[in-house]
């Protein structure tokens, strides 16, 4: 019996090759897209799950409060982790992670390492980083110990054993390699190339480990098995009352602590992590995958039920000779599953071919192949389920025909069936139009962010990073003068950072409108005298820094407009001359700079001040002429090698560096667009099949109309009008749905576009053009056909 079912199934597939191909191609493409999205979503939701203590690991977060704001930080101060472990027995281990960068040297090879962390020995108790060499218990116990990842060890020592070897940090601090671990998994929310013992920091005078008010590190806690973290959370207010100083309370400077489970860290965009995910993107891609699969299944249901009349006699004869409804249902479901499995084979091939490109678009290695992690078995199960789900309705329709009606030749397509197919076409194009609107809005928002005025110049600005090398800081003015002398260089300045590249935050007290000193957390740019004019920043009150005023180097700051508003002043001029105290520096506000975007446009501009401080300069910004940039870069490099031989020449361009903040949105936009195109293509395949079947069913009517004098445009219009109406209904449904979805997505951006009417107009016109073009292809073929061929049997 099964053999007979298979024979009939393949015979039907072969007899109706065009419809079979449309079904198979549509399902294959839909499945491939769904499989790739499934792997992406599964990867995004797998972050940090490689840790054996996954359910017991928590990050200590801080809400830093001042009278006028609350800052949500993922960092804590250095003493907090050890104090928590000492005070509460349920905290089994703690590890602090401090980010750092060094010029690292071995065997006369120098590399600038920007992915370095100082940490405590218990990091290996908390996280699962398997050791290749060394002892995880003692590896970071002593000062000046370092643990390397496998790739980093090979970079410095090739195939030699790294254990016991020495590396030089910034040419003056030797550290001993005490361990080598496997590379950090890609689905880790933080990564590193080397870990240095935290006990090294105090000898290097990098930090005071007893400073409670300096929030410089991430702190991770390992809680006892089965312990409810809510109980520890309830104890944190009393923990702070015990340890926070009265002096800080008097100043109105306070904070709350929160324990956050590791499973929530990667998706926590409010506090941030070295690498962040987006749960909204996961939801969106999951919905898109369902949409694509739904469209492919709708194609199958539509084309199968549309052809029901052709198989009506077959069903009638089978019933006459004794076939039961269950047998017929099994046969038609079997055919559906066979088509689904054939599509599955093609989709696997497509997925294998497209996976490298998908990894590239996603910006990470989602998977090396679809076989690993058991993906192929999960995908096979999905394919079988699709076959049953897509085939159940056509099977019920085909087995419900009455024998007498069918065998008398009086059977016609039911009105319910026609309405169902029309409804499903409306669903398909509703989804397609939603995706078109979404794609247009995503790309307009990305274009808006790239082209929005940032409040500073960013074109042809080369940034040379020397990572705060003290030797460069000492001679930074002479280096600037030498670089300025190069033909092709317009201006040079030094600063601690550049827009879009992060910055320090300092506790600051500033005289407010009431005359009292208001504590606030100020973003800081340490700069030299040329920074503001080179970046083209506009001074809206007071003045910029000047060499003519000796106190500008030690007793002055320039604030931004947001700071003025935070202090309660009505206009920028009111803030000039007001006093401040910051990190041991006291003085006056001498100027107000127009707000500029030093962070992504996803963030509101925050309070910021600039101050002269050559000791904290980390980078040079070099403005170059547009004539021959490669020659200018080469000249700058040669000059650098002469003046700074100990430091590699590492540069980026400011505009490219700033736009790196939008890499996640860029990748999201590209993936969204490609999947939207796939969805539209699958919809068009289904529409093409339905149009072909509709013209086939009406071939005699078309022949009669032509004989009676109907024109080709008239026939094309008649055949296209029905489908065009369905697309217009879909547009009416899709527009409010897409507005709601994209309005919610745009809320993640502090600076965003308004959704204009033209987006919906363009999406509607595109949908109509796509539908008309698809249907017109079949309509024109039918209109051009010789009516004699369709009427000769009448």
Short mmCIF file of N, CA and C in Angstrom, two decimals, residues 54-184:
data_model
loop_
_atom_site.label_atom_id
_atom_site.label_comp_id
_atom_site.label_asym_id
_atom_site.label_seq_id
_atom_site.Cartn_x
_atom_site.Cartn_y
_atom_site.Cartn_z
N UNK A 54 26.35 28.19 35.02
CA UNK A 54 25.52 29.20 34.36
C UNK A 54 24.39 29.72 35.26
N UNK A 55 23.69 28.83 35.93
CA UNK A 55 22.51 29.23 36.72
C UNK A 55 22.88 29.90 38.04
N UNK A 56 24.15 29.83 38.43
CA UNK A 56 24.57 30.38 39.73
C UNK A 56 25.46 31.62 39.62
N UNK A 57 25.70 32.08 38.40
CA UNK A 57 26.58 33.24 38.20
C UNK A 57 25.74 34.51 38.07
N UNK A 58 26.19 35.55 38.78
CA UNK A 58 25.49 36.84 38.75
C UNK A 58 26.50 37.96 38.58
N UNK A 59 26.06 39.02 37.92
CA UNK A 59 26.89 40.23 37.80
C UNK A 59 26.36 41.28 38.77
N UNK A 60 27.28 41.98 39.43
CA UNK A 60 26.90 43.03 40.37
C UNK A 60 26.80 44.35 39.62
N UNK A 61 25.61 44.93 39.58
CA UNK A 61 25.35 46.18 38.86
C UNK A 61 25.11 47.33 39.85
N UNK A 62 25.32 48.54 39.35
CA UNK A 62 25.18 49.73 40.19
C UNK A 62 24.23 50.73 39.55
N UNK A 63 23.29 51.24 40.33
CA UNK A 63 22.51 52.43 39.95
C UNK A 63 23.09 53.59 40.73
N UNK A 64 23.80 54.46 40.03
CA UNK A 64 24.48 55.58 40.67
C UNK A 64 23.55 56.79 40.66
N UNK A 65 23.25 57.32 41.87
CA UNK A 65 22.24 58.36 41.99
C UNK A 65 22.86 59.67 42.46
N UNK A 66 22.46 60.74 41.79
CA UNK A 66 22.77 62.10 42.24
C UNK A 66 21.44 62.85 42.27
N UNK A 67 21.41 64.07 42.78
CA UNK A 67 20.13 64.78 42.87
C UNK A 67 19.40 64.95 41.54
N UNK A 68 20.11 64.92 40.42
CA UNK A 68 19.43 65.21 39.15
C UNK A 68 19.46 64.07 38.14
N UNK A 69 19.99 62.90 38.51
CA UNK A 69 20.02 61.82 37.53
C UNK A 69 20.31 60.49 38.20
N UNK A 70 20.01 59.42 37.46
CA UNK A 70 20.36 58.06 37.87
C UNK A 70 21.06 57.40 36.70
N UNK A 71 22.27 56.89 36.95
CA UNK A 71 23.04 56.20 35.91
C UNK A 71 22.99 54.70 36.17
N UNK A 72 22.62 53.95 35.16
CA UNK A 72 22.53 52.50 35.27
C UNK A 72 23.83 51.90 34.72
N UNK A 73 24.66 51.42 35.61
CA UNK A 73 25.97 50.90 35.23
C UNK A 73 26.06 49.40 35.44
N UNK A 74 26.86 48.76 34.58
CA UNK A 74 27.14 47.34 34.75
C UNK A 74 28.39 47.14 35.61
N UNK A 75 28.98 48.23 36.07
CA UNK A 75 30.23 48.16 36.83
C UNK A 75 29.98 48.30 38.34
N UNK A 76 31.00 47.97 39.10
CA UNK A 76 30.97 48.13 40.55
C UNK A 76 32.34 48.65 40.98
N UNK A 77 32.50 48.94 42.25
CA UNK A 77 33.82 49.39 42.71
C UNK A 77 34.63 48.19 43.21
N UNK A 78 35.94 48.36 43.27
CA UNK A 78 36.85 47.24 43.54
C UNK A 78 36.58 46.50 44.86
N UNK A 79 36.26 47.20 45.95
CA UNK A 79 36.10 46.47 47.22
C UNK A 79 34.80 45.68 47.34
N UNK A 80 33.83 45.92 46.47
CA UNK A 80 32.50 45.37 46.69
C UNK A 80 32.45 43.85 46.63
N UNK A 81 33.07 43.25 45.61
CA UNK A 81 33.03 41.80 45.48
C UNK A 81 33.64 41.08 46.68
N UNK A 82 34.88 41.41 47.08
CA UNK A 82 35.47 40.75 48.26
C UNK A 82 34.65 40.99 49.53
N UNK A 83 34.08 42.20 49.69
CA UNK A 83 33.29 42.48 50.88
C UNK A 83 32.02 41.64 50.92
N UNK A 84 31.39 41.45 49.77
CA UNK A 84 30.18 40.63 49.72
C UNK A 84 30.50 39.18 50.08
N UNK A 85 31.62 38.67 49.58
CA UNK A 85 31.98 37.29 49.90
C UNK A 85 32.32 37.14 51.39
N UNK A 86 32.93 38.17 51.94
CA UNK A 86 33.29 38.13 53.36
C UNK A 86 32.06 38.23 54.25
N UNK A 87 31.05 39.02 53.83
CA UNK A 87 29.88 39.26 54.68
C UNK A 87 28.81 38.18 54.56
N UNK A 88 28.72 37.52 53.39
CA UNK A 88 27.61 36.60 53.14
C UNK A 88 28.14 35.25 52.67
N UNK A 89 27.91 34.19 53.44
CA UNK A 89 28.45 32.87 53.09
C UNK A 89 27.87 32.27 51.81
N UNK A 90 26.69 32.76 51.39
CA UNK A 90 26.11 32.24 50.15
C UNK A 90 26.90 32.65 48.91
N UNK A 91 27.73 33.70 49.03
CA UNK A 91 28.62 34.11 47.92
C UNK A 91 29.87 33.24 48.00
N UNK A 92 29.97 32.26 47.12
CA UNK A 92 31.05 31.27 47.16
C UNK A 92 32.34 31.78 46.50
N UNK A 93 32.22 32.69 45.56
CA UNK A 93 33.41 33.23 44.89
C UNK A 93 33.06 34.56 44.25
N UNK A 94 34.06 35.41 44.08
CA UNK A 94 33.87 36.66 43.35
C UNK A 94 35.08 36.91 42.48
N UNK A 95 34.86 37.56 41.37
CA UNK A 95 35.98 37.92 40.48
C UNK A 95 35.69 39.28 39.86
N UNK A 96 36.68 40.15 39.95
CA UNK A 96 36.57 41.48 39.35
C UNK A 96 37.32 41.47 38.01
N UNK A 97 36.76 42.16 37.03
CA UNK A 97 37.37 42.23 35.69
C UNK A 97 37.57 43.70 35.34
N UNK A 98 38.85 44.07 35.14
CA UNK A 98 39.22 45.45 34.78
C UNK A 98 39.77 45.43 33.36
N UNK A 99 39.18 46.21 32.48
CA UNK A 99 39.69 46.29 31.11
C UNK A 99 41.01 47.05 31.05
N UNK A 100 41.89 46.68 30.10
CA UNK A 100 43.19 47.33 29.97
C UNK A 100 43.72 47.13 28.56
N UNK A 101 44.78 47.86 28.24
CA UNK A 101 45.49 47.67 26.97
C UNK A 101 46.97 47.92 27.21
N UNK A 102 47.80 47.16 26.51
CA UNK A 102 49.25 47.27 26.67
C UNK A 102 49.94 47.02 25.34
N UNK A 103 51.13 47.59 25.24
CA UNK A 103 52.05 47.20 24.18
C UNK A 103 52.81 45.99 24.72
N UNK A 104 52.62 44.83 24.11
CA UNK A 104 53.19 43.59 24.62
C UNK A 104 54.32 43.14 23.71
N UNK A 105 55.43 42.74 24.34
CA UNK A 105 56.63 42.40 23.57
C UNK A 105 57.17 41.04 23.98
N UNK A 106 57.60 40.28 22.98
CA UNK A 106 58.28 39.01 23.21
C UNK A 106 59.15 38.71 21.99
N UNK A 107 60.43 38.37 22.24
CA UNK A 107 61.36 38.04 21.15
C UNK A 107 61.39 39.14 20.09
N UNK A 108 61.43 40.37 20.56
CA UNK A 108 61.50 41.53 19.67
C UNK A 108 60.26 41.73 18.81
N UNK A 109 59.20 40.95 19.07
CA UNK A 109 57.92 41.16 18.39
C UNK A 109 57.04 42.02 19.28
N UNK A 110 56.41 43.05 18.70
CA UNK A 110 55.56 43.95 19.47
C UNK A 110 54.15 43.94 18.91
N UNK A 111 53.20 43.85 19.80
CA UNK A 111 51.79 43.91 19.42
C UNK A 111 51.04 44.79 20.40
N UNK A 112 50.21 45.66 19.86
CA UNK A 112 49.33 46.44 20.72
C UNK A 112 48.13 45.57 21.07
N UNK A 113 47.99 45.22 22.34
CA UNK A 113 46.90 44.35 22.78
C UNK A 113 45.85 45.19 23.49
N UNK A 114 44.68 45.29 22.87
CA UNK A 114 43.60 46.09 23.44
C UNK A 114 42.53 45.24 24.11
N UNK A 115 42.70 43.93 24.09
CA UNK A 115 41.70 43.05 24.68
C UNK A 115 42.30 42.30 25.87
N UNK A 116 42.78 43.09 26.84
CA UNK A 116 43.44 42.57 28.03
C UNK A 116 42.57 42.86 29.24
N UNK A 117 42.56 41.96 30.21
CA UNK A 117 41.82 42.19 31.45
C UNK A 117 42.66 41.80 32.66
N UNK A 118 42.57 42.62 33.71
CA UNK A 118 43.05 42.21 35.03
C UNK A 118 41.89 41.51 35.74
N UNK A 119 42.19 40.44 36.45
CA UNK A 119 41.12 39.73 37.14
C UNK A 119 41.67 38.92 38.31
N UNK A 120 40.75 38.39 39.12
CA UNK A 120 41.09 37.63 40.32
C UNK A 120 41.23 36.14 40.01
N UNK A 121 41.92 35.40 40.87
CA UNK A 121 42.11 33.96 40.64
C UNK A 121 40.80 33.18 40.53
N UNK A 122 39.75 33.63 41.24
CA UNK A 122 38.49 32.90 41.25
C UNK A 122 37.71 32.99 39.94
N UNK A 123 38.23 33.74 38.97
CA UNK A 123 37.56 33.83 37.67
C UNK A 123 37.37 32.43 37.08
N UNK A 124 38.33 31.53 37.37
CA UNK A 124 38.26 30.17 36.80
C UNK A 124 37.37 29.24 37.62
N UNK A 125 37.02 29.66 38.85
CA UNK A 125 36.00 28.93 39.61
C UNK A 125 34.61 29.27 39.09
N UNK A 126 34.47 30.52 38.66
CA UNK A 126 33.16 31.03 38.25
C UNK A 126 32.85 30.63 36.81
N UNK A 127 33.76 30.93 35.89
CA UNK A 127 33.54 30.67 34.47
C UNK A 127 34.28 29.41 34.02
N UNK A 128 33.76 28.78 32.98
CA UNK A 128 34.35 27.54 32.46
C UNK A 128 35.27 27.86 31.28
N UNK A 129 36.52 28.17 31.60
CA UNK A 129 37.55 28.40 30.59
C UNK A 129 38.57 27.27 30.72
N UNK A 130 38.47 26.24 29.90
CA UNK A 130 39.32 25.05 30.05
C UNK A 130 40.81 25.37 29.85
N UNK A 131 41.64 24.83 30.74
CA UNK A 131 43.08 25.03 30.68
C UNK A 131 43.74 23.98 29.77
N UNK A 132 44.67 24.48 28.94
CA UNK A 132 45.53 23.60 28.14
C UNK A 132 46.84 23.36 28.90
N UNK A 133 47.34 24.44 29.49
CA UNK A 133 48.56 24.36 30.32
C UNK A 133 48.33 25.18 31.59
N UNK A 134 48.95 24.74 32.70
CA UNK A 134 48.86 25.48 33.94
C UNK A 134 47.78 24.98 34.87
N UNK A 135 47.75 25.56 36.05
CA UNK A 135 46.81 25.18 37.10
C UNK A 135 45.82 26.32 37.33
N UNK A 136 44.53 26.10 37.10
CA UNK A 136 43.55 27.19 37.27
C UNK A 136 43.48 27.75 38.69
N UNK A 137 43.85 26.95 39.68
CA UNK A 137 43.76 27.41 41.07
C UNK A 137 44.85 28.44 41.39
N UNK A 138 46.06 28.22 40.85
CA UNK A 138 47.20 29.09 41.21
C UNK A 138 47.63 30.03 40.09
N UNK A 139 47.03 29.91 38.90
CA UNK A 139 47.53 30.64 37.72
C UNK A 139 47.59 32.15 37.94
N UNK A 140 46.59 32.72 38.60
CA UNK A 140 46.55 34.17 38.79
C UNK A 140 46.70 34.55 40.27
N UNK A 141 47.31 33.68 41.04
CA UNK A 141 47.46 33.93 42.47
C UNK A 141 48.48 35.02 42.76
N UNK A 142 49.60 35.02 42.02
CA UNK A 142 50.70 35.94 42.30
C UNK A 142 50.65 37.16 41.39
N UNK A 143 51.19 38.31 41.85
CA UNK A 143 51.30 39.49 40.98
C UNK A 143 52.18 39.18 39.76
N UNK A 144 51.93 39.91 38.70
CA UNK A 144 52.70 39.80 37.46
C UNK A 144 52.62 38.39 36.86
N UNK A 145 51.43 37.78 36.99
CA UNK A 145 51.13 36.52 36.32
C UNK A 145 50.14 36.79 35.19
N UNK A 146 50.26 36.03 34.11
CA UNK A 146 49.37 36.23 32.97
C UNK A 146 48.95 34.88 32.40
N UNK A 147 47.67 34.78 32.03
CA UNK A 147 47.12 33.60 31.36
C UNK A 147 46.73 34.01 29.95
N UNK A 148 47.18 33.25 28.96
CA UNK A 148 46.94 33.56 27.56
C UNK A 148 45.89 32.62 26.97
N UNK A 149 45.15 33.10 25.97
CA UNK A 149 44.32 32.20 25.19
C UNK A 149 45.21 31.43 24.22
N UNK A 150 44.71 30.35 23.69
CA UNK A 150 45.51 29.49 22.80
C UNK A 150 46.02 30.26 21.59
N UNK A 151 45.17 31.07 20.97
CA UNK A 151 45.58 31.84 19.79
C UNK A 151 46.65 32.86 20.14
N UNK A 152 46.51 33.52 21.29
CA UNK A 152 47.50 34.52 21.71
C UNK A 152 48.84 33.85 22.01
N UNK A 153 48.81 32.69 22.65
CA UNK A 153 50.05 31.96 22.95
C UNK A 153 50.80 31.60 21.67
N UNK A 154 50.04 31.17 20.65
CA UNK A 154 50.68 30.82 19.38
C UNK A 154 51.24 32.06 18.67
N UNK A 155 50.58 33.20 18.86
CA UNK A 155 51.06 34.43 18.23
C UNK A 155 52.42 34.83 18.76
N UNK A 156 52.64 34.63 20.06
CA UNK A 156 53.91 35.06 20.68
C UNK A 156 54.97 33.95 20.70
N UNK A 157 54.53 32.71 20.80
CA UNK A 157 55.52 31.63 21.01
C UNK A 157 55.42 30.52 19.98
N UNK A 158 54.60 30.73 18.92
CA UNK A 158 54.45 29.73 17.86
C UNK A 158 54.08 28.38 18.48
N UNK A 159 54.84 27.35 18.15
CA UNK A 159 54.52 26.01 18.64
C UNK A 159 55.25 25.65 19.94
N UNK A 160 56.01 26.59 20.49
CA UNK A 160 56.71 26.33 21.75
C UNK A 160 55.71 26.37 22.91
N UNK A 161 56.10 25.74 24.00
CA UNK A 161 55.29 25.84 25.21
C UNK A 161 55.41 27.25 25.78
N UNK A 162 54.26 27.89 26.06
CA UNK A 162 54.27 29.26 26.58
C UNK A 162 54.48 29.30 28.09
N UNK A 163 54.23 28.19 28.76
CA UNK A 163 54.26 28.15 30.21
C UNK A 163 55.65 28.52 30.74
N UNK A 164 55.67 29.49 31.65
CA UNK A 164 56.93 29.93 32.25
C UNK A 164 57.66 30.99 31.47
N UNK A 165 57.20 31.32 30.27
CA UNK A 165 57.84 32.36 29.45
C UNK A 165 57.46 33.75 29.98
N UNK A 166 58.23 34.76 29.52
CA UNK A 166 58.01 36.13 30.00
C UNK A 166 57.58 37.04 28.86
N UNK A 167 56.62 37.90 29.15
CA UNK A 167 56.18 38.95 28.24
C UNK A 167 56.44 40.30 28.90
N UNK A 168 56.75 41.32 28.09
CA UNK A 168 56.98 42.67 28.59
C UNK A 168 55.77 43.53 28.28
N UNK A 169 55.26 44.23 29.29
CA UNK A 169 54.15 45.16 29.12
C UNK A 169 54.69 46.57 29.05
N UNK A 170 54.37 47.27 27.97
CA UNK A 170 54.83 48.65 27.77
C UNK A 170 56.34 48.78 27.99
N UNK A 171 57.08 47.75 27.61
CA UNK A 171 58.55 47.73 27.61
C UNK A 171 59.18 47.88 29.00
N UNK A 172 58.38 47.74 30.07
CA UNK A 172 58.97 47.96 31.38
C UNK A 172 58.41 47.06 32.49
N UNK A 173 57.36 46.30 32.21
CA UNK A 173 56.76 45.46 33.24
C UNK A 173 56.76 44.00 32.78
N UNK A 174 57.65 43.16 33.30
CA UNK A 174 57.66 41.75 32.90
C UNK A 174 56.55 40.98 33.61
N UNK A 175 55.86 40.12 32.85
CA UNK A 175 54.86 39.24 33.43
C UNK A 175 55.15 37.81 32.99
N UNK A 176 54.86 36.88 33.87
CA UNK A 176 55.18 35.47 33.63
C UNK A 176 53.92 34.73 33.19
N UNK A 177 54.05 33.94 32.11
CA UNK A 177 52.91 33.14 31.63
C UNK A 177 52.73 31.95 32.55
N UNK A 178 51.58 31.90 33.20
CA UNK A 178 51.31 30.82 34.17
C UNK A 178 50.19 29.90 33.70
N UNK A 179 49.65 30.16 32.53
CA UNK A 179 48.59 29.29 32.03
C UNK A 179 48.21 29.62 30.60
N UNK A 180 47.69 28.62 29.90
CA UNK A 180 47.14 28.80 28.55
C UNK A 180 45.78 28.13 28.53
N UNK A 181 44.77 28.85 28.09
CA UNK A 181 43.41 28.30 28.04
C UNK A 181 42.92 28.26 26.60
N UNK A 182 41.88 27.50 26.38
CA UNK A 182 41.26 27.48 25.05
C UNK A 182 40.65 28.85 24.76
N UNK A 183 40.55 29.18 23.49
CA UNK A 183 39.99 30.48 23.11
C UNK A 183 38.58 30.64 23.69
N UNK A 184 38.28 31.86 24.07
CA UNK A 184 36.96 32.15 24.65
C UNK A 184 35.89 31.88 23.59
#
